[in-house]
Amino acid sequence: MNSIGQPPAARWSRYALDASRVSAIVAAAAVPWSTALVSLACGVLLITLLASGRAHRVIRDALAQPLGVAIAVFFGVLLVGMLYSQAGWPERAASLWSWRKPAYALILLGLFGANAWKRRFVGTLVAVAAVSVVLSYSAWIVGYAPKIPSEPGVLLQNHSTQGIFFGLAMMCCLLAGLDARSRRARWGLFALAALMMLNVVFVSPGRSGYLALAPMLVAVGVRLLGWRRLPLVVAGIALFAGLVYVASPMVRERIALGFVEIETVQQAEIITSMGFRLNAWQNTFELIRERPVFGHGTGSFGAVYSARVKQRYADWRGLPGTDPHNQYLMVLAENGAIGLVAFLAVLLCALRESIRAPDGYRWIAFGALFAWSLTSLFNSHFRTFPEGHLIALVLGAMLARTPARPSAGD
């Protein structure tokens, strides 16, 4: 129904829901640049959703989807975990708040059913990435390094966020290029994708970015050749990875540094990236063995981990920590096997939707989910601010189903 023919209340509802969708797009596009803008946009998203008077219908549409139910169940596990947590109530509340990102995915599942809004979402991400990659190369050429002196060209939140964001935008460009009707548009998108890929390989020294490239290229390869040729796709990407390793001194140095940190962890006198991870994983496994089913409670990791290592070590190994840099171990330590099953259910429902969804946006969701699942073996990327917001907003928007009945705000 045309909005002009609708009563004032229905028109207001429509405009408010559109404002919510625009706010979600702004939040996703702002992730690589400004945490303040992301928080502001998410706040506007919630306010306009409530002001629309249709929040209950949006949530109902979201909970009609298996992924929405899985997210709600996971939050239920987190809430129960707060009741027996070994941390103080401020820490419990802070941990629950840090898990707010999947809640945005739940909301977007009820807002982004229309492909027109998915298209706007992806187009905005690509446009922001295009401007960002040009600025990054410009800074790299002149040696400008605003974040870390040894990292010229890294302008976004950090080198990991920059690498992952450009990898995501690269995948969007390649997938859009495959469907482009115009040859000029197709090759323009492919060229932009190449610029972003080269930035990850030669400018952004983030190992998470390197790791994320592979699954995103798998998504593009399977979209192009089909699932039956997955072994061919994997072989091609493995060959490409070998060429990248040979061609990029930065990639070789970063990977070699990681192996050196692993080999020398017992002799290291100062904390290193991989050294901390190995020590944290070892002690987190011991915490998990103490309470394998229910865990130590939501928000408890910082307290129980820090107390353990403080008693055991007198060097950098005894430094307090709030995250083991492994998303799955983090969930296991705080919420046990029950929490991990609930978390994996969210990922599996998202995977199922990304494989079975009828439109092309599923490939973006599939590649992003695959990439985040791998990088979260070494980080908590479903929970950290930039990566957590980005994956939640992408999955929510890309996997939203068109409601069986038209929503009142559409």
CSV table of C-alpha atoms in Angstrom, one decimal:
chain,number,residue,atom,x,y,z
A,1,MET,CA,0.0,0.0,0.0
A,2,ASN,CA,1.3,3.5,-0.9
A,3,SER,CA,2.4,5.4,2.1
A,4,ILE,CA,0.4,8.5,0.9
A,5,GLY,CA,-2.9,6.4,1.3
A,6,GLN,CA,-2.0,5.2,4.8
A,7,PRO,CA,-3.3,6.8,8.0
A,8,PRO,CA,-0.8,9.1,9.9
A,9,ALA,CA,0.1,6.4,12.5
A,10,ALA,CA,0.9,3.8,9.8
A,11,ARG,CA,3.1,6.4,7.9
A,12,TRP,CA,4.9,7.2,11.1
A,13,SER,CA,5.5,3.6,11.8
A,14,ARG,CA,6.9,3.1,8.3
A,15,TYR,CA,9.2,6.1,8.6
A,16,ALA,CA,10.4,5.0,12.0
A,17,LEU,CA,11.2,1.5,10.9
A,18,ASP,CA,13.1,2.9,7.8
A,19,ALA,CA,15.1,5.1,10.2
A,20,SER,CA,15.9,2.0,12.2
A,21,ARG,CA,17.2,0.3,9.0
A,22,VAL,CA,19.2,3.3,8.0
A,23,SER,CA,20.7,3.4,11.5
A,24,ALA,CA,21.7,-0.2,11.3
A,25,ILE,CA,23.5,0.5,8.0
A,26,VAL,CA,25.2,3.5,9.4
A,27,ALA,CA,26.4,1.4,12.4
A,28,ALA,CA,27.8,-1.3,10.2
A,29,ALA,CA,29.6,1.2,7.9
A,30,ALA,CA,31.0,3.1,10.9
A,31,VAL,CA,32.5,0.0,12.5
A,32,PRO,CA,36.0,0.4,11.0
A,33,TRP,CA,36.2,4.1,11.8
A,34,SER,CA,34.4,5.2,14.9
A,35,THR,CA,33.2,3.3,18.0
A,36,ALA,CA,31.3,6.4,19.1
A,37,LEU,CA,29.3,6.6,15.9
A,38,VAL,CA,28.6,2.9,16.0
A,39,SER,CA,27.2,3.2,19.6
A,40,LEU,CA,25.2,6.3,18.5
A,41,ALA,CA,23.7,4.6,15.5
A,42,CYS,CA,22.8,1.5,17.5
A,43,GLY,CA,21.1,3.8,20.0
A,44,VAL,CA,19.1,5.5,17.3
A,45,LEU,CA,18.2,2.0,15.9
A,46,LEU,CA,16.7,1.0,19.3
A,47,ILE,CA,14.9,4.4,19.8
A,48,THR,CA,13.3,4.5,16.4
A,49,LEU,CA,12.3,0.9,16.6
A,50,LEU,CA,10.5,1.5,19.9
A,51,ALA,CA,9.0,4.7,18.6
A,52,SER,CA,7.6,2.9,15.6
A,53,GLY,CA,5.2,1.0,17.8
A,54,ARG,CA,6.0,-2.1,15.8
A,55,ALA,CA,8.9,-3.5,17.9
A,56,HIS,CA,6.9,-6.4,19.0
A,57,ARG,CA,6.1,-7.4,15.4
A,58,VAL,CA,9.7,-7.0,14.4
A,59,ILE,CA,10.8,-9.3,17.2
A,60,ARG,CA,8.0,-11.7,16.4
A,61,ASP,CA,9.2,-11.9,12.8
A,62,ALA,CA,12.8,-12.5,14.0
A,63,LEU,CA,11.7,-15.2,16.4
A,64,ALA,CA,9.8,-16.9,13.6
A,65,GLN,CA,13.2,-17.8,12.2
A,66,PRO,CA,15.4,-20.5,13.7
A,67,LEU,CA,18.4,-18.2,14.0
A,68,GLY,CA,16.3,-15.7,16.0
A,69,VAL,CA,15.3,-18.5,18.4
A,70,ALA,CA,18.9,-19.7,18.8
A,71,ILE,CA,20.0,-16.2,19.7
A,72,ALA,CA,17.2,-15.8,22.2
A,73,VAL,CA,18.2,-19.2,23.8
A,74,PHE,CA,21.8,-18.2,24.0
A,75,PHE,CA,20.9,-15.0,25.8
A,76,GLY,CA,18.8,-17.1,28.2
A,77,VAL,CA,21.9,-19.2,29.0
A,78,LEU,CA,23.9,-16.0,29.6
A,79,LEU,CA,21.2,-14.7,32.0
A,80,VAL,CA,21.1,-17.9,34.0
A,81,GLY,CA,24.9,-17.8,34.1
A,82,MET,CA,24.7,-14.5,35.9
A,83,LEU,CA,22.9,-16.1,38.8
A,84,TYR,CA,25.9,-18.3,39.9
A,85,SER,CA,28.8,-16.3,38.5
A,86,GLN,CA,31.9,-16.0,40.7
A,87,ALA,CA,32.3,-12.4,39.7
A,88,GLY,CA,30.6,-9.3,41.2
A,89,TRP,CA,27.4,-8.0,39.8
A,90,PRO,CA,29.1,-5.1,37.9
A,91,GLU,CA,31.3,-7.6,36.1
A,92,ARG,CA,28.3,-9.9,35.3
A,93,ALA,CA,26.4,-7.0,33.9
A,94,ALA,CA,29.4,-5.8,31.9
A,95,SER,CA,29.8,-9.2,30.4
A,96,LEU,CA,26.2,-9.4,29.4
A,97,TRP,CA,26.4,-5.9,27.9
A,98,SER,CA,29.5,-7.0,25.9
A,99,TRP,CA,27.3,-9.8,24.4
A,100,ARG,CA,24.7,-7.2,23.1
A,101,LYS,CA,25.9,-7.6,19.5
A,102,PRO,CA,23.8,-10.8,18.7
A,103,ALA,CA,20.8,-8.8,20.0
A,104,TYR,CA,21.3,-6.5,17.0
A,105,ALA,CA,21.4,-9.5,14.7
A,106,LEU,CA,18.0,-10.6,16.2
A,107,ILE,CA,16.5,-7.2,15.5
A,108,LEU,CA,17.8,-7.0,12.0
A,109,LEU,CA,16.3,-10.4,11.2
A,110,GLY,CA,13.0,-8.8,11.6
A,111,LEU,CA,13.9,-5.6,9.8
A,112,PHE,CA,15.8,-6.5,6.6
A,113,GLY,CA,13.6,-9.0,4.9
A,114,ALA,CA,13.3,-6.9,1.8
A,115,ASN,CA,16.1,-7.3,-0.7
A,116,ALA,CA,16.1,-3.6,-1.4
A,117,TRP,CA,17.4,-3.0,2.1
A,118,LYS,CA,20.0,-5.7,1.9
A,119,ARG,CA,21.2,-4.1,-1.3
A,120,ARG,CA,21.5,-0.7,0.4
A,121,PHE,CA,23.4,-2.3,3.3
A,122,VAL,CA,25.9,-4.0,1.0
A,123,GLY,CA,26.3,-0.9,-1.2
A,124,THR,CA,27.0,1.3,1.8
A,125,LEU,CA,29.7,-1.1,3.1
A,126,VAL,CA,31.4,-1.3,-0.3
A,127,ALA,CA,31.3,2.5,-0.7
A,128,VAL,CA,32.8,3.1,2.7
A,129,ALA,CA,35.5,0.5,2.0
A,130,ALA,CA,36.3,2.0,-1.3
A,131,VAL,CA,36.9,5.4,0.2
A,132,SER,CA,38.8,3.8,3.1
A,133,VAL,CA,41.1,1.8,0.9
A,134,VAL,CA,42.0,4.9,-1.2
A,135,LEU,CA,42.9,6.7,2.0
A,136,SER,CA,44.8,3.8,3.3
A,137,TYR,CA,47.0,3.6,0.2
A,138,SER,CA,47.5,7.3,0.3
A,139,ALA,CA,48.7,7.1,3.9
A,140,TRP,CA,50.9,4.1,3.0
A,141,ILE,CA,52.6,5.9,0.1
A,142,VAL,CA,53.6,8.9,2.3
A,143,GLY,CA,54.4,6.8,5.3
A,144,TYR,CA,51.6,8.1,7.5
A,145,ALA,CA,51.0,5.8,10.5
A,146,PRO,CA,48.5,7.3,13.0
A,147,LYS,CA,48.0,4.0,15.0
A,148,ILE,CA,51.4,2.4,15.3
A,149,PRO,CA,54.6,3.9,13.9
A,150,SER,CA,55.6,0.7,12.2
A,151,GLU,CA,52.2,0.3,10.4
A,152,PRO,CA,51.9,3.0,7.7
A,153,GLY,CA,48.5,2.9,6.0
A,154,VAL,CA,46.6,1.4,8.9
A,155,LEU,CA,43.9,4.0,9.4
A,156,LEU,CA,41.0,2.0,10.7
A,157,GLN,CA,40.4,0.8,14.3
A,158,ASN,CA,43.5,-1.5,14.2
A,159,HIS,CA,45.3,-3.7,11.7
A,160,SER,CA,43.0,-6.7,12.4
A,161,THR,CA,39.8,-4.7,11.9
A,162,GLN,CA,41.2,-3.2,8.8
A,163,GLY,CA,42.2,-6.5,7.3
A,164,ILE,CA,38.9,-8.2,8.1
A,165,PHE,CA,36.8,-5.2,6.9
A,166,PHE,CA,38.6,-5.0,3.6
A,167,GLY,CA,38.3,-8.8,3.2
A,168,LEU,CA,34.6,-8.6,3.8
A,169,ALA,CA,34.2,-5.7,1.3
A,170,MET,CA,36.4,-7.6,-1.2
A,171,MET,CA,34.0,-10.6,-1.0
A,172,CYS,CA,31.0,-8.3,-1.5
A,173,CYS,CA,32.6,-6.8,-4.6
A,174,LEU,CA,33.5,-10.2,-6.1
A,175,LEU,CA,30.0,-11.6,-5.5
A,176,ALA,CA,28.3,-8.4,-6.9
A,177,GLY,CA,30.6,-8.5,-9.9
A,178,LEU,CA,29.6,-12.1,-10.7
A,179,ASP,CA,26.0,-10.9,-10.9
A,180,ALA,CA,26.6,-7.6,-12.6
A,181,ARG,CA,24.9,-7.1,-15.9
A,182,SER,CA,27.2,-4.5,-17.2
A,183,ARG,CA,30.8,-5.5,-18.2
A,184,ARG,CA,32.0,-2.1,-17.0
A,185,ALA,CA,30.4,-2.6,-13.6
A,186,ARG,CA,31.7,-6.1,-13.4
A,187,TRP,CA,35.3,-5.2,-14.0
A,188,GLY,CA,35.1,-2.1,-11.9
A,189,LEU,CA,33.9,-4.2,-8.9
A,190,PHE,CA,36.7,-6.8,-9.6
A,191,ALA,CA,39.3,-4.0,-9.7
A,192,LEU,CA,38.0,-2.6,-6.4
A,193,ALA,CA,38.1,-6.1,-4.9
A,194,ALA,CA,41.7,-6.5,-6.1
A,195,LEU,CA,42.7,-3.2,-4.4
A,196,MET,CA,41.2,-4.4,-1.1
A,197,MET,CA,42.8,-7.8,-1.3
A,198,LEU,CA,46.2,-6.2,-2.0
A,199,ASN,CA,45.8,-3.9,0.9
A,200,VAL,CA,45.2,-6.9,3.2
A,201,VAL,CA,48.3,-8.6,1.9
A,202,PHE,CA,50.8,-5.7,1.6
A,203,VAL,CA,49.5,-2.9,3.9
A,204,SER,CA,47.5,-4.3,6.9
A,205,PRO,CA,49.8,-6.5,9.0
A,206,GLY,CA,47.0,-8.4,10.7
A,207,ARG,CA,47.2,-12.2,10.8
A,208,SER,CA,43.4,-12.3,11.4
A,209,GLY,CA,43.0,-10.5,8.0
A,210,TYR,CA,45.1,-13.1,6.3
A,211,LEU,CA,43.1,-15.9,7.9
A,212,ALA,CA,39.8,-14.3,7.0
A,213,LEU,CA,40.7,-14.0,3.3
A,214,ALA,CA,40.6,-17.8,2.7
A,215,PRO,CA,37.0,-18.6,3.8
A,216,MET,CA,35.7,-15.5,2.0
A,217,LEU,CA,37.4,-16.6,-1.2
A,218,VAL,CA,35.9,-20.1,-0.6
A,219,ALA,CA,32.4,-18.4,-0.6
A,220,VAL,CA,33.2,-16.7,-3.9
A,221,GLY,CA,34.6,-19.9,-5.4
A,222,VAL,CA,31.7,-22.0,-4.5
A,223,ARG,CA,29.3,-19.4,-5.7
A,224,LEU,CA,31.1,-19.4,-9.1
A,225,LEU,CA,31.8,-23.2,-9.5
A,226,GLY,CA,29.3,-24.9,-7.2
A,227,TRP,CA,29.6,-27.2,-4.2
A,228,ARG,CA,30.6,-30.1,-6.2
A,229,ARG,CA,33.9,-28.4,-7.2
A,230,LEU,CA,34.7,-27.4,-3.6
A,231,PRO,CA,38.0,-29.5,-3.7
A,232,LEU,CA,39.0,-27.5,-6.8
A,233,VAL,CA,38.2,-24.2,-5.0
A,234,VAL,CA,40.2,-25.2,-2.0
A,235,ALA,CA,43.2,-26.3,-4.1
A,236,GLY,CA,43.1,-23.0,-6.0
A,237,ILE,CA,43.0,-20.9,-2.8
A,238,ALA,CA,45.8,-23.0,-1.3
A,239,LEU,CA,47.9,-22.2,-4.4
A,240,PHE,CA,46.9,-18.5,-4.1
A,241,ALA,CA,48.0,-18.5,-0.5
A,242,GLY,CA,51.4,-19.9,-1.4
A,243,LEU,CA,51.8,-17.2,-4.0
A,244,VAL,CA,50.9,-14.5,-1.5
A,245,TYR,CA,53.4,-16.0,1.0
A,246,VAL,CA,56.1,-15.8,-1.6
A,247,ALA,CA,55.2,-12.3,-2.9
A,248,SER,CA,54.6,-10.5,0.4
A,249,PRO,CA,57.5,-9.9,2.8
A,250,MET,CA,55.1,-8.6,5.4
A,251,VAL,CA,53.0,-11.8,5.3
A,252,ARG,CA,56.2,-13.9,5.7
A,253,GLU,CA,57.4,-11.8,8.5
A,254,ARG,CA,54.1,-11.8,10.4
A,255,ILE,CA,53.7,-15.5,10.1
A,256,ALA,CA,57.3,-16.2,11.0
A,257,LEU,CA,57.0,-14.0,14.0
A,258,GLY,CA,54.0,-16.0,15.2
A,259,PHE,CA,56.0,-19.2,15.0
A,260,VAL,CA,59.0,-17.7,16.8
A,261,GLU,CA,56.7,-16.5,19.6
A,262,ILE,CA,55.3,-20.0,19.9
A,263,GLU,CA,58.7,-21.7,19.9
A,264,THR,CA,60.2,-19.4,22.5
A,265,VAL,CA,57.2,-19.0,24.8
A,266,GLN,CA,59.0,-20.8,27.7
A,267,GLN,CA,62.1,-18.6,27.5
A,268,ALA,CA,60.3,-15.3,26.7
A,269,GLU,CA,61.0,-12.5,29.2
A,270,ILE,CA,58.3,-10.2,27.9
A,271,ILE,CA,54.7,-10.8,26.9
A,272,THR,CA,54.1,-11.5,23.2
A,273,SER,CA,51.0,-12.0,21.2
A,274,MET,CA,51.2,-15.7,20.7
A,275,GLY,CA,53.0,-16.2,24.0
A,276,PHE,CA,50.0,-14.7,25.9
A,277,ARG,CA,47.6,-16.9,23.9
A,278,LEU,CA,49.4,-20.1,24.7
A,279,ASN,CA,49.6,-19.3,28.4
A,280,ALA,CA,46.0,-18.2,28.5
A,281,TRP,CA,44.7,-21.3,26.7
A,282,GLN,CA,46.6,-23.6,29.0
A,283,ASN,CA,45.2,-22.0,32.1
A,284,THR,CA,41.7,-21.6,30.6
A,285,PHE,CA,41.6,-25.4,29.9
A,286,GLU,CA,42.3,-26.0,33.6
A,287,LEU,CA,39.4,-23.6,34.5
A,288,ILE,CA,37.1,-25.5,32.2
A,289,ARG,CA,38.0,-28.9,33.7
A,290,GLU,CA,37.0,-27.5,37.1
A,291,ARG,CA,33.4,-26.7,36.0
A,292,PRO,CA,32.9,-28.3,32.6
A,293,VAL,CA,29.1,-28.3,32.4
A,294,PHE,CA,27.9,-24.9,33.7
A,295,GLY,CA,31.2,-23.0,33.8
A,296,HIS,CA,32.2,-20.3,36.3
A,297,GLY,CA,29.3,-18.0,35.4
A,298,THR,CA,28.7,-15.1,33.1
A,299,GLY,CA,31.4,-12.4,33.6
A,300,SER,CA,33.6,-14.6,35.7
A,301,PHE,CA,36.6,-15.1,33.5
A,302,GLY,CA,38.6,-12.0,34.5
A,303,ALA,CA,38.3,-12.8,38.2
A,304,VAL,CA,39.0,-16.6,38.1
A,305,TYR,CA,41.7,-16.4,35.5
A,306,SER,CA,43.6,-13.5,37.1
A,307,ALA,CA,43.4,-15.2,40.5
A,308,ARG,CA,44.8,-18.4,39.1
A,309,VAL,CA,47.8,-17.0,37.2
A,310,LYS,CA,48.7,-14.5,39.9
A,311,GLN,CA,49.3,-17.5,42.3
A,312,ARG,CA,51.2,-19.6,39.7
A,313,TYR,CA,53.6,-17.1,38.0
A,314,ALA,CA,55.9,-14.3,39.0
A,315,ASP,CA,56.6,-13.0,35.4
A,316,TRP,CA,54.4,-11.8,32.5
A,317,ARG,CA,52.4,-15.1,32.8
A,318,GLY,CA,50.9,-13.8,36.0
A,319,LEU,CA,49.4,-10.7,34.4
A,320,PRO,CA,45.6,-10.5,34.7
A,321,GLY,CA,43.5,-11.2,31.7
A,322,THR,CA,39.8,-10.7,30.8
A,323,ASP,CA,39.8,-12.8,27.5
A,324,PRO,CA,41.7,-16.0,26.5
A,325,HIS,CA,41.7,-14.8,22.9
A,326,ASN,CA,39.6,-17.8,21.8
A,327,GLN,CA,35.9,-17.3,21.6
A,328,TYR,CA,35.0,-20.9,22.2
A,329,LEU,CA,37.2,-21.3,25.3
A,330,MET,CA,35.8,-18.1,26.6
A,331,VAL,CA,32.2,-19.4,26.4
A,332,LEU,CA,33.3,-22.7,27.8
A,333,ALA,CA,35.0,-21.1,30.8
A,334,GLU,CA,32.1,-18.9,31.7
A,335,ASN,CA,29.0,-20.9,30.7
A,336,GLY,CA,30.3,-24.4,30.3
A,337,ALA,CA,29.3,-27.1,27.8
A,338,ILE,CA,25.7,-25.8,28.0
A,339,GLY,CA,26.8,-22.4,26.9
A,340,LEU,CA,29.0,-23.7,24.1
A,341,VAL,CA,26.2,-25.8,22.7
A,342,ALA,CA,23.9,-22.7,22.8
A,343,PHE,CA,26.6,-20.6,21.1
A,344,LEU,CA,27.3,-23.3,18.4
A,345,ALA,CA,23.6,-23.6,17.8
A,346,VAL,CA,23.6,-19.9,16.8
A,347,LEU,CA,26.5,-20.5,14.4
A,348,LEU,CA,24.9,-23.6,13.0
A,349,CYS,CA,21.5,-22.0,12.5
A,350,ALA,CA,23.3,-19.1,10.7
A,351,LEU,CA,25.2,-21.6,8.6
A,352,ARG,CA,22.0,-23.4,7.7
A,353,GLU,CA,20.3,-20.2,6.7
A,354,SER,CA,23.3,-19.1,4.6
A,355,ILE,CA,23.3,-22.3,2.7
A,356,ARG,CA,19.5,-22.6,2.2
A,357,ALA,CA,18.5,-19.0,1.6
A,358,PRO,CA,17.2,-18.5,-1.9
A,359,ASP,CA,19.0,-15.2,-2.8
A,360,GLY,CA,22.6,-14.2,-3.5
A,361,TYR,CA,23.1,-12.4,-0.1
A,362,ARG,CA,23.5,-15.8,1.5
A,363,TRP,CA,27.0,-16.0,0.1
A,364,ILE,CA,28.0,-12.9,2.0
A,365,ALA,CA,26.7,-14.3,5.2
A,366,PHE,CA,28.3,-17.7,4.5
A,367,GLY,CA,31.8,-16.2,3.9
A,368,ALA,CA,31.6,-13.8,6.8
A,369,LEU,CA,30.4,-16.5,9.2
A,370,PHE,CA,33.1,-18.9,8.0
A,371,ALA,CA,35.8,-16.2,8.4
A,372,TRP,CA,34.7,-15.1,11.9
A,373,SER,CA,34.4,-18.7,13.0
A,374,LEU,CA,38.1,-19.3,12.1
A,375,THR,CA,39.5,-16.0,13.4
A,376,SER,CA,37.7,-16.6,16.7
A,377,LEU,CA,40.0,-19.6,17.3
A,378,PHE,CA,42.6,-16.9,18.1
A,379,ASN,CA,40.3,-14.0,19.2
A,380,SER,CA,36.9,-13.3,20.6
A,381,HIS,CA,35.6,-11.8,17.4
A,382,PHE,CA,31.9,-12.4,18.1
A,383,ARG,CA,32.2,-10.4,21.2
A,384,THR,CA,34.9,-7.7,20.6
A,385,PHE,CA,33.5,-4.3,19.8
A,386,PRO,CA,34.3,-3.7,16.1
A,387,GLU,CA,34.3,-7.3,14.8
A,388,GLY,CA,31.4,-8.3,17.0
A,389,HIS,CA,29.2,-5.5,15.8
A,390,LEU,CA,30.1,-6.1,12.2
A,391,ILE,CA,29.4,-9.8,12.1
A,392,ALA,CA,26.1,-9.4,14.0
A,393,LEU,CA,24.8,-6.6,11.7
A,394,VAL,CA,26.0,-8.5,8.6
A,395,LEU,CA,24.4,-11.8,9.6
A,396,GLY,CA,21.2,-10.2,10.7
A,397,ALA,CA,20.7,-8.1,7.5
A,398,MET,CA,21.8,-10.8,5.1
A,399,LEU,CA,19.9,-13.7,6.6
A,400,ALA,CA,16.6,-11.9,7.3
A,401,ARG,CA,13.7,-13.7,5.7
A,402,THR,CA,10.9,-12.0,4.0
A,403,PRO,CA,7.9,-12.3,6.3
A,404,ALA,CA,5.1,-14.6,5.2
A,405,ARG,CA,2.7,-11.7,5.7
A,406,PRO,CA,3.6,-8.0,5.1
A,407,SER,CA,4.9,-6.2,8.1
A,408,ALA,CA,2.9,-3.2,9.2
A,409,GLY,CA,5.9,-1.0,8.7
A,410,ASP,CA,6.6,-2.2,5.2
